[in-house]
PDB file of C-alpha atoms in Angstrom:
ATOM      1  CA  MET K 108      -5.863  -4.797  13.731  1.00  0.00           C
ATOM      2  CA  ALA K 109      -2.344  -3.519  13.648  1.00  0.00           C
ATOM      3  CA  GLN K 110      -2.536  -2.907   9.907  1.00  0.00           C
ATOM      4  CA  SER K 111      -5.754  -0.756  10.414  1.00  0.00           C
ATOM      5  CA  GLU K 112      -3.852   1.691  12.728  1.00  0.00           C
ATOM      6  CA  GLN K 113      -0.268   1.538  11.140  1.00  0.00           C
ATOM      7  CA  SER K 114       0.186   3.623   7.889  1.00  0.00           C
ATOM      8  CA  SER K 115       2.271   2.829   4.817  1.00  0.00           C
ATOM      9  CA  TRP K 116       5.883   3.921   4.567  1.00  0.00           C
ATOM     10  CA  TYR K 117       4.948   6.621   2.082  1.00  0.00           C
ATOM     11  CA  THR K 118       2.350   8.113   4.442  1.00  0.00           C
ATOM     12  CA  THR K 119       4.852   8.028   7.305  1.00  0.00           C
ATOM     13  CA  LEU K 120       7.534   9.650   5.135  1.00  0.00           C
ATOM     14  CA  SER K 121       5.233  12.394   3.923  1.00  0.00           C
ATOM     15  CA  GLY K 122       4.239  13.159   7.515  1.00  0.00           C
ATOM     16  CA  MET K 123       7.822  13.932   8.581  1.00  0.00           C
ATOM     17  CA  ASP K 124       8.970  17.512   8.998  1.00  0.00           C
ATOM     18  CA  SER K 125      12.120  18.957   7.402  1.00  0.00           C
ATOM     19  CA  SER K 126      14.383  18.150  10.368  1.00  0.00           C
ATOM     20  CA  GLN K 127      13.293  14.526  10.439  1.00  0.00           C
ATOM     21  CA  LEU K 128      13.792  14.176   6.685  1.00  0.00           C
ATOM     22  CA  THR K 129      17.249  15.722   6.984  1.00  0.00           C
ATOM     23  CA  LEU K 130      18.194  13.254   9.738  1.00  0.00           C
ATOM     24  CA  LEU K 131      16.863  10.375   7.625  1.00  0.00           C
ATOM     25  CA  VAL K 132      18.968  11.485   4.643  1.00  0.00           C
ATOM     26  CA  ILE K 133      22.081  11.759   6.836  1.00  0.00           C
ATOM     27  CA  LEU K 134      21.531   8.252   8.217  1.00  0.00           C
ATOM     28  CA  GLY K 135      21.093   6.940   4.672  1.00  0.00           C
ATOM     29  CA  VAL K 136      24.361   8.554   3.566  1.00  0.00           C
ATOM     30  CA  VAL K 137      26.212   7.140   6.601  1.00  0.00           C
ATOM     31  CA  LEU K 138      24.838   3.654   5.894  1.00  0.00           C
ATOM     32  CA  LEU K 139      25.922   3.934   2.248  1.00  0.00           C
ATOM     33  CA  LEU K 140      29.418   4.979   3.315  1.00  0.00           C
ATOM     34  CA  ILE K 141      29.657   1.975   5.657  1.00  0.00           C
ATOM     35  CA  VAL K 142      28.688  -0.385   2.839  1.00  0.00           C
ATOM     36  CA  LEU K 143      31.237   1.232   0.508  1.00  0.00           C
ATOM     37  CA  LEU K 144      33.951   0.894   3.171  1.00  0.00           C
ATOM     38  CA  LEU K 145      33.171  -2.801   3.602  1.00  0.00           C
ATOM     39  CA  ILE K 146      33.421  -3.323  -0.154  1.00  0.00           C
ATOM     40  CA  LEU K 147      36.710  -1.403  -0.195  1.00  0.00           C
ATOM     41  CA  MET K 148      38.108  -3.526   2.671  1.00  0.00           C
ATOM     42  CA  ILE K 149      37.234  -6.740   0.833  1.00  0.00           C
ATOM     43  CA  TYR K 150      38.903  -5.421  -2.313  1.00  0.00           C
ATOM     44  CA  LEU K 151      42.037  -4.398  -0.389  1.00  0.00           C
ATOM     45  CA  MET K 152      42.261  -7.806   1.265  1.00  0.00           C
ATOM     46  CA  SER K 153      42.022  -9.495  -2.122  1.00  0.00           C
ATOM     47  CA  PHE K 154      44.618  -7.107  -3.548  1.00  0.00           C
ATOM     48  CA  MET K 155      47.038  -7.673  -0.670  1.00  0.00           C
ATOM     49  CA  THR K 156      46.644 -11.447  -0.970  1.00  0.00           C
ATOM     50  CA  ALA K 157      47.502 -11.262  -4.673  1.00  0.00           C
ATOM     51  CA  VAL K 158      50.575  -9.096  -3.912  1.00  0.00           C
ATOM     52  CA  PHE K 159      51.847 -11.474  -1.214  1.00  0.00           C
ATOM     53  CA  GLN K 160      51.411 -14.446  -3.523  1.00  0.00           C
ATOM     54  CA  LYS K 161      53.503 -12.732  -6.201  1.00  0.00           C
ATOM     55  CA  GLU K 162      56.273 -11.838  -3.738  1.00  0.00           C
ATOM     56  CA  ASN K 163      56.297 -15.317  -2.195  1.00  0.00           C
ATOM     57  CA  PRO K 164      55.467 -18.053  -4.737  1.00  0.00           C
ATOM     58  CA  SER K 165      55.000 -20.607  -1.950  1.00  0.00           C
ATOM     59  CA  LEU K 166      51.861 -18.763  -0.894  1.00  0.00           C
ATOM     60  CA  ALA K 167      50.287 -19.331  -4.306  1.00  0.00           C
ATOM     61  CA  HIS K 168      49.232 -22.822  -3.210  1.00  0.00           C
ATOM     62  CA  GLU K 169      47.719 -21.554   0.023  1.00  0.00           C
ATOM     63  CA  PRO K 170      43.921 -21.034   0.058  1.00  0.00           C
ATOM     64  CA  SER K 171      42.708 -17.461  -0.214  1.00  0.00           C
ATOM     65  CA  TRP K 172      41.140 -15.696   2.743  1.00  0.00           C
ATOM     66  CA  TRP K 173      37.718 -16.160   1.160  1.00  0.00           C
ATOM     67  CA  GLU K 174      38.235 -19.894   0.708  1.00  0.00           C
ATOM     68  CA  SER K 175      39.394 -20.188   4.314  1.00  0.00           C
ATOM     69  CA  PHE K 176      36.406 -18.169   5.535  1.00  0.00           C
ATOM     70  CA  LYS K 177      33.980 -20.238   3.440  1.00  0.00           C
ATOM     71  CA  GLU K 178      35.447 -23.525   4.663  1.00  0.00           C
ATOM     72  CA  LYS K 179      35.339 -22.460   8.294  1.00  0.00           C
ATOM     73  CA  PHE K 180      31.944 -20.760   8.486  1.00  0.00           C
ATOM     74  CA  VAL K 181      29.920 -21.690   5.405  1.00  0.00           C
ATOM     75  CA  THR K 182      30.493 -25.036   3.722  1.00  0.00           C
ATOM     76  CA  GLY K 183      32.955 -26.735   6.037  1.00  0.00           C
ATOM     77  CA  LYS K 184      35.754 -28.931   4.743  1.00  0.00           C
ATOM     78  CA  MET K 185      34.616 -31.166   1.920  1.00  0.00           C
ATOM     79  CA  ASP K 186      36.126 -34.650   1.736  1.00  0.00           C
ATOM     80  CA  GLU K 187      37.639 -35.867  -1.488  1.00  0.00           C
ATOM     81  CA  VAL K 188      35.147 -37.931  -3.437  1.00  0.00           C
ATOM     82  CA  GLY K 189      36.051 -41.605  -3.015  1.00  0.00           C
ATOM     83  CA  GLY K 190      38.888 -40.730  -0.666  1.00  0.00           C
ATOM     84  CA  LYS K 191      39.791 -42.308   2.655  1.00  0.00           C
ATOM     85  CA  ASP K 192      37.953 -39.746   4.783  1.00  0.00           C
ATOM     86  CA  GLU K 193      34.781 -40.123   2.760  1.00  0.00           C
ATOM     87  CA  LYS K 194      34.854 -43.910   2.867  1.00  0.00           C
ATOM     88  CA  ALA K 195      35.209 -43.773   6.654  1.00  0.00           C
ATOM     89  CA  LYS K 196      31.871 -42.001   6.834  1.00  0.00           C
ATOM     90  CA  VAL K 197      29.963 -44.598   4.848  1.00  0.00           C
ATOM     91  CA  MET K 198      27.118 -45.983   6.962  1.00  0.00           C
ATOM     92  CA  SER K 199      27.013 -49.674   6.155  1.00  0.00           C
ATOM     93  CA  ASP K 200      23.637 -50.147   7.800  1.00  0.00           C
ATOM     94  CA  HIS K 201      22.159 -47.488   5.506  1.00  0.00           C
ATOM     95  CA  SER K 202      22.653 -49.241   2.203  1.00  0.00           C
ATOM     96  CA  TYR K 203      19.587 -49.690   0.029  1.00  0.00           C
ATOM     97  CA  ASP K 204      19.779 -51.183  -3.465  1.00  0.00           C
ATOM     98  CA  GLY K 205      23.487 -50.460  -3.477  1.00  0.00           C
ATOM     99  CA  ILE K 206      22.962 -46.822  -2.548  1.00  0.00           C
ATOM    100  CA  THR K 207      24.932 -45.912   0.558  1.00  0.00           C
ATOM    101  CA  GLU K 208      24.615 -42.956   2.909  1.00  0.00           C
ATOM    102  CA  LEU K 209      27.411 -40.797   4.281  1.00  0.00           C
ATOM    103  CA  ASP K 210      27.476 -39.590   7.860  1.00  0.00           C
ATOM    104  CA  ASN K 211      28.330 -36.019   6.857  1.00  0.00           C
ATOM    105  CA  PHE K 212      28.358 -33.201   9.387  1.00  0.00           C
ATOM    106  CA  MET K 213      26.095 -30.196   9.141  1.00  0.00           C
ATOM    107  CA  PRO K 214      27.526 -27.160   7.329  1.00  0.00           C
ATOM    108  CA  PRO K 215      28.782 -24.570   9.821  1.00  0.00           C
ATOM    109  CA  TRP K 216      26.201 -21.958   8.766  1.00  0.00           C
ATOM    110  CA  LEU K 217      23.385 -24.440   9.367  1.00  0.00           C
ATOM    111  CA  GLN K 218      24.822 -25.407  12.731  1.00  0.00           C
ATOM    112  CA  TRP K 219      24.859 -21.759  13.821  1.00  0.00           C
ATOM    113  CA  VAL K 220      21.286 -21.264  12.607  1.00  0.00           C
ATOM    114  CA  PHE K 221      20.202 -24.360  14.557  1.00  0.00           C
ATOM    115  CA  ILE K 222      22.005 -23.245  17.719  1.00  0.00           C
ATOM    116  CA  GLY K 223      20.665 -19.708  17.343  1.00  0.00           C
ATOM    117  CA  SER K 224      17.076 -20.927  16.957  1.00  0.00           C
ATOM    118  CA  ILE K 225      17.401 -22.967  20.152  1.00  0.00           C
ATOM    119  CA  ALA K 226      18.833 -19.983  22.046  1.00  0.00           C
ATOM    120  CA  PHE K 227      16.066 -17.713  20.724  1.00  0.00           C
ATOM    121  CA  ALA K 228      13.401 -20.252  21.725  1.00  0.00           C
ATOM    122  CA  VAL K 229      14.781 -20.461  25.272  1.00  0.00           C
ATOM    123  CA  ILE K 230      14.940 -16.662  25.648  1.00  0.00           C
ATOM    124  CA  TYR K 231      11.458 -16.263  24.141  1.00  0.00           C
ATOM    125  CA  PHE K 232       9.968 -18.886  26.482  1.00  0.00           C
ATOM    126  CA  VAL K 233      11.615 -17.442  29.591  1.00  0.00           C
ATOM    127  CA  ASN K 234      10.673 -13.867  28.685  1.00  0.00           C
ATOM    128  CA  TYR K 235       7.015 -14.461  27.843  1.00  0.00           C
ATOM    129  CA  THR K 236       6.089 -17.517  29.912  1.00  0.00           C
ATOM    130  CA  VAL K 237       8.396 -17.742  32.941  1.00  0.00           C
ATOM    131  CA  LEU K 238       9.153 -14.087  33.729  1.00  0.00           C
ATOM    132  CA  GLY K 239       6.059 -12.647  32.052  1.00  0.00           C
ATOM    133  CA  ILE K 240       7.968  -9.542  30.952  1.00  0.00           C
ATOM    134  CA  GLY K 241       6.863  -9.362  27.341  1.00  0.00           C
ATOM    135  CA  PRO K 242       3.186  -9.036  26.382  1.00  0.00           C
ATOM    136  CA  THR K 243       1.469 -12.140  25.052  1.00  0.00           C
ATOM    137  CA  GLY K 244      -0.362 -12.194  21.756  1.00  0.00           C
ATOM    138  CA  GLU K 245      -3.686 -11.786  23.566  1.00  0.00           C
ATOM    139  CA  GLU K 246      -2.352  -8.818  25.565  1.00  0.00           C
ATOM    140  CA  GLU K 247      -1.043  -7.146  22.411  1.00  0.00           C
ATOM    141  CA  TYR K 248      -4.426  -7.681  20.749  1.00  0.00           C
ATOM    142  CA  GLN K 249      -6.301  -6.142  23.676  1.00  0.00           C
ATOM    143  CA  GLU K 250      -3.909  -3.174  23.682  1.00  0.00           C
ATOM    144  CA  GLU K 251      -4.561  -2.650  19.967  1.00  0.00           C
ATOM    145  CA  LEU K 252      -8.301  -2.716  20.648  1.00  0.00           C
ATOM    146  CA  ARG K 253      -7.889  -0.151  23.430  1.00  0.00           C
ATOM    147  CA  LEU K 254      -5.862   2.189  21.234  1.00  0.00           C
ATOM    148  CA  GLU K 255      -8.344   1.828  18.377  1.00  0.00           C
ATOM    149  CA  ALA K 256     -11.251   2.610  20.706  1.00  0.00           C
ATOM    150  CA  ILE K 257      -9.486   5.815  21.793  1.00  0.00           C
ATOM    151  CA  ALA K 258      -8.782   6.724  18.173  1.00  0.00           C
ATOM    152  CA  ALA K 259     -12.420   6.047  17.242  1.00  0.00           C
ATOM    153  CA  GLU K 260     -13.651   8.311  20.034  1.00  0.00           C
ATOM    154  CA  THR K 261     -11.256  11.040  18.879  1.00  0.00           C
ATOM    155  CA  ARG K 262     -12.459  10.750  15.295  1.00  0.00           C
ATOM    156  CA  LYS K 263     -16.077  10.849  16.434  1.00  0.00           C
ATOM    157  CA  ALA K 264     -15.450  13.897  18.620  1.00  0.00           C
ATOM    158  CA  ASN K 265     -13.798  15.707  15.712  1.00  0.00           C
ATOM    159  CA  LEU K 266     -16.703  14.885  13.416  1.00  0.00           C
ATOM    160  CA  VAL K 267     -19.308  15.925  15.993  1.00  0.00           C
ATOM    161  CA  ALA K 268     -17.493  19.199  16.687  1.00  0.00           C
ATOM    162  CA  GLY K 269     -17.549  19.948  12.966  1.00  0.00           C
ATOM    163  CA  ILE K 270     -21.339  19.700  12.555  1.00  0.00           C
ATOM    164  CA  ASP K 271     -22.825  22.887  11.127  1.00  0.00           C
ATOM    165  CA  GLU K 272     -25.617  23.909   8.749  1.00  0.00           C
ATOM    166  CA  THR K 273     -23.648  22.539   5.786  1.00  0.00           C
ATOM    167  CA  THR K 274     -22.702  19.144   7.271  1.00  0.00           C
ATOM    168  CA  VAL K 275     -25.723  18.410   9.494  1.00  0.00           C
ATOM    169  CA  VAL K 276     -27.631  15.194   8.707  1.00  0.00           C
ATOM    170  CA  PHE K 277     -30.906  13.654   9.702  1.00  0.00           C
ATOM    171  CA  ASP K 278     -30.022  11.111  12.386  1.00  0.00           C
ATOM    172  CA  GLU K 279     -32.822   8.607  12.818  1.00  0.00           C
ATOM    173  CA  SER K 280     -30.999   6.408  15.344  1.00  0.00           C
ATOM    174  CA  ALA K 281     -32.989   5.657  18.483  1.00  0.00           C
ATOM    175  CA  ALA K 282     -30.362   7.241  20.735  1.00  0.00           C
ATOM    176  CA  ALA K 283     -30.296  10.482  18.727  1.00  0.00           C
ATOM    177  CA  ILE K 284     -34.087  10.765  18.506  1.00  0.00           C
ATOM    178  CA  SER K 285     -34.468  10.047  22.226  1.00  0.00           C
ATOM    179  CA  SER K 286     -31.864  12.680  23.093  1.00  0.00           C
ATOM    180  CA  GLY K 287     -33.480  15.141  20.683  1.00  0.00           C
ATOM    181  CA  LYS K 288     -36.877  14.570  22.285  1.00  0.00           C
ATOM    182  CA  SER K 289     -35.476  15.323  25.748  1.00  0.00           C
ATOM    183  CA  ILE K 290     -33.862  18.518  24.468  1.00  0.00           C
ATOM    184  CA  PHE K 291     -37.091  19.551  22.735  1.00  0.00           C
ATOM    185  CA  GLU K 292     -39.260  18.957  25.801  1.00  0.00           C
ATOM    186  CA  THR K 293     -36.819  20.905  27.981  1.00  0.00           C
ATOM    187  CA  ASN K 294     -36.150  23.883  25.725  1.00  0.00           C
ATOM    188  CA  CYS K 295     -38.722  24.037  22.922  1.00  0.00           C
ATOM    189  CA  ALA K 296     -42.039  22.752  24.296  1.00  0.00           C
ATOM    190  CA  ALA K 297     -42.865  26.061  25.980  1.00  0.00           C
ATOM    191  CA  CYS K 298     -43.288  27.755  22.582  1.00  0.00           C
ATOM    192  CA  HIS K 299     -44.076  24.841  20.266  1.00  0.00           C
ATOM    193  CA  ALA K 300     -46.005  22.532  22.682  1.00  0.00           C
ATOM    194  CA  ALA K 301     -44.754  19.163  23.840  1.00  0.00           C
ATOM    195  CA  ASP K 302     -46.345  17.433  20.838  1.00  0.00           C
ATOM    196  CA  GLY K 303     -45.097  20.081  18.376  1.00  0.00           C
ATOM    197  CA  GLY K 304     -48.554  21.480  17.710  1.00  0.00           C
ATOM    198  CA  GLY K 305     -47.401  25.065  18.194  1.00  0.00           C
ATOM    199  CA  GLY K 306     -48.262  27.921  20.524  1.00  0.00           C
ATOM    200  CA  VAL K 307     -46.183  31.046  20.589  1.00  0.00           C
ATOM    201  CA  GLY K 308     -44.113  29.341  17.919  1.00  0.00           C
ATOM    202  CA  PRO K 309     -45.402  27.730  14.728  1.00  0.00           C
ATOM    203  CA  ASN K 310     -46.850  24.250  14.309  1.00  0.00           C
ATOM    204  CA  LEU K 311     -44.060  21.772  13.625  1.00  0.00           C
ATOM    205  CA  THR K 312     -46.255  18.836  12.619  1.00  0.00           C
ATOM    206  CA  ASP K 313     -47.690  20.105   9.327  1.00  0.00           C
ATOM    207  CA  GLU K 314     -45.967  20.559   5.971  1.00  0.00           C
ATOM    208  CA  TYR K 315     -45.751  24.348   6.184  1.00  0.00           C
ATOM    209  CA  TRP K 316     -42.468  26.018   7.033  1.00  0.00           C
ATOM    210  CA  LEU K 317     -41.514  29.613   7.590  1.00  0.00           C
ATOM    211  CA  HIS K 318     -37.792  29.152   6.991  1.00  0.00           C
ATOM    212  CA  GLY K 319     -37.507  25.988   4.891  1.00  0.00           C
ATOM    213  CA  GLY K 320     -38.161  22.311   5.500  1.00  0.00           C
ATOM    214  CA  SER K 321     -34.747  20.662   5.084  1.00  0.00           C
ATOM    215  CA  ILE K 322     -32.557  19.380   7.886  1.00  0.00           C
ATOM    216  CA  GLN K 323     -30.118  22.194   7.096  1.00  0.00           C
ATOM    217  CA  ASP K 324     -32.884  24.808   7.388  1.00  0.00           C
ATOM    218  CA  VAL K 325     -34.140  23.502  10.723  1.00  0.00           C
ATOM    219  CA  PHE K 326     -30.604  23.258  12.100  1.00  0.00           C
ATOM    220  CA  LYS K 327     -29.899  26.833  11.019  1.00  0.00           C
ATOM    221  CA  VAL K 328     -33.036  28.118  12.786  1.00  0.00           C
ATOM    222  CA  VAL K 329     -32.137  26.207  15.951  1.00  0.00           C
ATOM    223  CA  LYS K 330     -28.553  27.422  15.843  1.00  0.00           C
ATOM    224  CA  TYR K 331     -29.068  31.107  15.020  1.00  0.00           C
ATOM    225  CA  GLY K 332     -32.684  31.520  16.148  1.00  0.00           C
ATOM    226  CA  VAL K 333     -35.174  34.041  14.768  1.00  0.00           C
ATOM    227  CA  VAL K 334     -34.606  36.926  17.140  1.00  0.00           C
ATOM    228  CA  GLU K 335     -37.130  39.288  15.502  1.00  0.00           C
ATOM    229  CA  LYS K 336     -39.861  36.700  16.192  1.00  0.00           C
ATOM    230  CA  GLY K 337     -38.772  35.850  19.707  1.00  0.00           C
ATOM    231  CA  MET K 338     -36.779  32.655  19.129  1.00  0.00           C
ATOM    232  CA  ILE K 339     -33.348  32.831  20.720  1.00  0.00           C
ATOM    233  CA  PRO K 340     -30.214  31.256  19.173  1.00  0.00           C
ATOM    234  CA  TRP K 341     -29.212  27.990  20.836  1.00  0.00           C
ATOM    235  CA  GLN K 342     -25.631  27.722  19.577  1.00  0.00           C
ATOM    236  CA  ASP K 343     -24.249  28.934  22.907  1.00  0.00           C
ATOM    237  CA  GLN K 344     -26.365  26.529  24.986  1.00  0.00           C
ATOM    238  CA  LEU K 345     -26.408  23.358  22.887  1.00  0.00           C
ATOM    239  CA  SER K 346     -23.518  21.503  21.306  1.00  0.00           C
ATOM    240  CA  PRO K 347     -23.489  20.912  17.524  1.00  0.00           C
ATOM    241  CA  GLU K 348     -24.458  17.291  18.126  1.00  0.00           C
ATOM    242  CA  GLN K 349     -27.366  18.273  20.384  1.00  0.00           C
ATOM    243  CA  MET K 350     -28.642  20.754  17.787  1.00  0.00           C
ATOM    244  CA  GLN K 351     -28.509  18.006  15.174  1.00  0.00           C
ATOM    245  CA  GLN K 352     -30.405  15.648  17.475  1.00  0.00           C
ATOM    246  CA  VAL K 353     -33.198  18.104  18.267  1.00  0.00           C
ATOM    247  CA  SER K 354     -33.442  19.092  14.595  1.00  0.00           C
ATOM    248  CA  SER K 355     -33.770  15.432  13.650  1.00  0.00           C
ATOM    249  CA  TYR K 356     -36.454  14.943  16.307  1.00  0.00           C
ATOM    250  CA  ILE K 357     -38.428  17.925  14.980  1.00  0.00           C
ATOM    251  CA  LEU K 358     -38.565  16.283  11.561  1.00  0.00           C
ATOM    252  CA  THR K 359     -40.037  13.135  13.097  1.00  0.00           C
ATOM    253  CA  LEU K 360     -43.011  15.225  14.294  1.00  0.00           C
ATOM    254  CA  VAL K 361     -44.068  15.990  10.717  1.00  0.00           C
ATOM    255  CA  GLY K 362     -47.281  14.136   9.928  1.00  0.00           C
ATOM    256  CA  THR K 363     -48.212  13.471  13.553  1.00  0.00           C
ATOM    257  CA  THR K 364     -51.494  14.656  15.074  1.00  0.00           C
ATOM    258  CA  PRO K 365     -51.051  17.132  17.944  1.00  0.00           C
ATOM    259  CA  ALA K 366     -53.803  17.745  20.521  1.00  0.00           C
ATOM    260  CA  ASN K 367     -54.319  21.406  19.621  1.00  0.00           C
ATOM    261  CA  PRO K 368     -52.607  22.193  16.298  1.00  0.00           C
ATOM    262  CA  LYS K 369     -51.935  25.772  15.343  1.00  0.00           C
ATOM    263  CA  GLU K 370     -52.991  26.961  11.884  1.00  0.00           C
ATOM    264  CA  PRO K 371     -50.403  26.497   9.117  1.00  0.00           C
ATOM    265  CA  GLN K 372     -47.813  29.217   8.619  1.00  0.00           C
ATOM    266  CA  GLY K 373     -45.350  29.765   5.838  1.00  0.00           C
ATOM    267  CA  GLU K 374     -44.969  27.779   2.629  1.00  0.00           C
ATOM    268  CA  PRO K 375     -45.640  24.051   2.097  1.00  0.00           C
ATOM    269  CA  SER K 376     -42.641  21.809   1.708  1.00  0.00           C
ATOM    270  CA  SER K 377     -42.542  18.296   0.264  1.00  0.00           C
ATOM    271  CA  ALA K 378     -39.254  17.431   1.866  1.00  0.00           C
ATOM    272  CA  THR K 379     -39.415  14.740   4.490  1.00  0.00           C
ATOM    273  CA  PRO K 380     -36.722  12.835   6.375  1.00  0.00           C
ATOM    274  CA  ALA K 381     -37.482   9.719   4.347  1.00  0.00           C
ATOM    275  CA  ALA K 382     -36.817  11.558   1.104  1.00  0.00           C
ATOM    276  CA  GLU K 383     -33.092  11.085   1.607  1.00  0.00           C
ATOM    277  CA  THR K 384     -30.984   8.145   2.610  1.00  0.00           C
ATOM    278  CA  PRO K 385     -31.328   7.609   6.367  1.00  0.00           C
ATOM    279  CA  VAL K 386     -28.313   6.944   8.528  1.00  0.00           C
ATOM    280  CA  THR K 387     -28.017   5.524  11.969  1.00  0.00           C
ATOM    281  CA  ASP K 388     -24.689   7.139  12.821  1.00  0.00           C
ATOM    282  CA  SER K 389     -24.760  10.570  14.450  1.00  0.00           C
ATOM    283  CA  THR K 390     -22.101  11.796  12.039  1.00  0.00           C
ATOM    284  CA  ALA K 391     -23.769  10.661   8.811  1.00  0.00           C
ATOM    285  CA  VAL K 392     -25.584  12.901   6.380  1.00  0.00           C
ATOM    286  CA  VAL K 393     -29.196  12.854   5.139  1.00  0.00           C
ATOM    287  CA  ALA K 394     -32.881  13.895   5.077  1.00  0.00           C
ATOM    288  CA  SER K 395     -34.865  17.028   5.448  1.00  0.00           C
ATOM    289  CA  ILE K 396     -36.358  19.008   8.285  1.00  0.00           C
ATOM    290  CA  GLN K 397     -38.595  21.887   9.181  1.00  0.00           C
TER     291      GLN K 397
END
């Protein structure tokens, strides 16, 4: 779920403005300078050690700073093979076929990793289970679902607001057809009859159309009206989605049998909603209309 909402680094980078990119470049330069300074410090320490060893030959037998650091924090002190210290660690009860086992200590780096993992586990348990401060995995999942639902509604609203005569589609979903029927009965039945048979306006159930029989044509007539023939534009009273719904409902009336059909008007059209790929989403595209 998180991956469906979070973009790639390239998308994030391309979405930054000039000030953010400038700040990012400055931070990168500062980080590079810090790394270079660390490398320079290590080089200077090595150089100074070499100089001191030349000035004082007794220091030549002393371990370098790196060897001391590695022995203390990385590998630990290694016993001489076969020496007294190593033999003291031999575990006599762990001898199998002449192969003995040494009771060696853990390397310092591994000890710190082990101790750190224990400390992290304690803090994690107290934070999430005892104190309940941090969100659990289930809570994070539910929050992601909530954010995605909001984003989905925003995307749908943007798509619905963008419906016009070029993007309108035939929506055959039950919800859209039901809503379109209610809109038709409230606003259109007075001129076209409740069953679409026509009256003042033309018959919407036959295959004859005055202004075209595609979904785009019907939507355009609903939106802008035909003022010279008495049909008002509905773009100021209905939303783009509502105009799509009522236009889709009008197309479902084609081929039905009204109680008192008006004589055909206009030109015949072979376009029907089924002629194009139907969609069940209110934002999808398809079909034809009267």
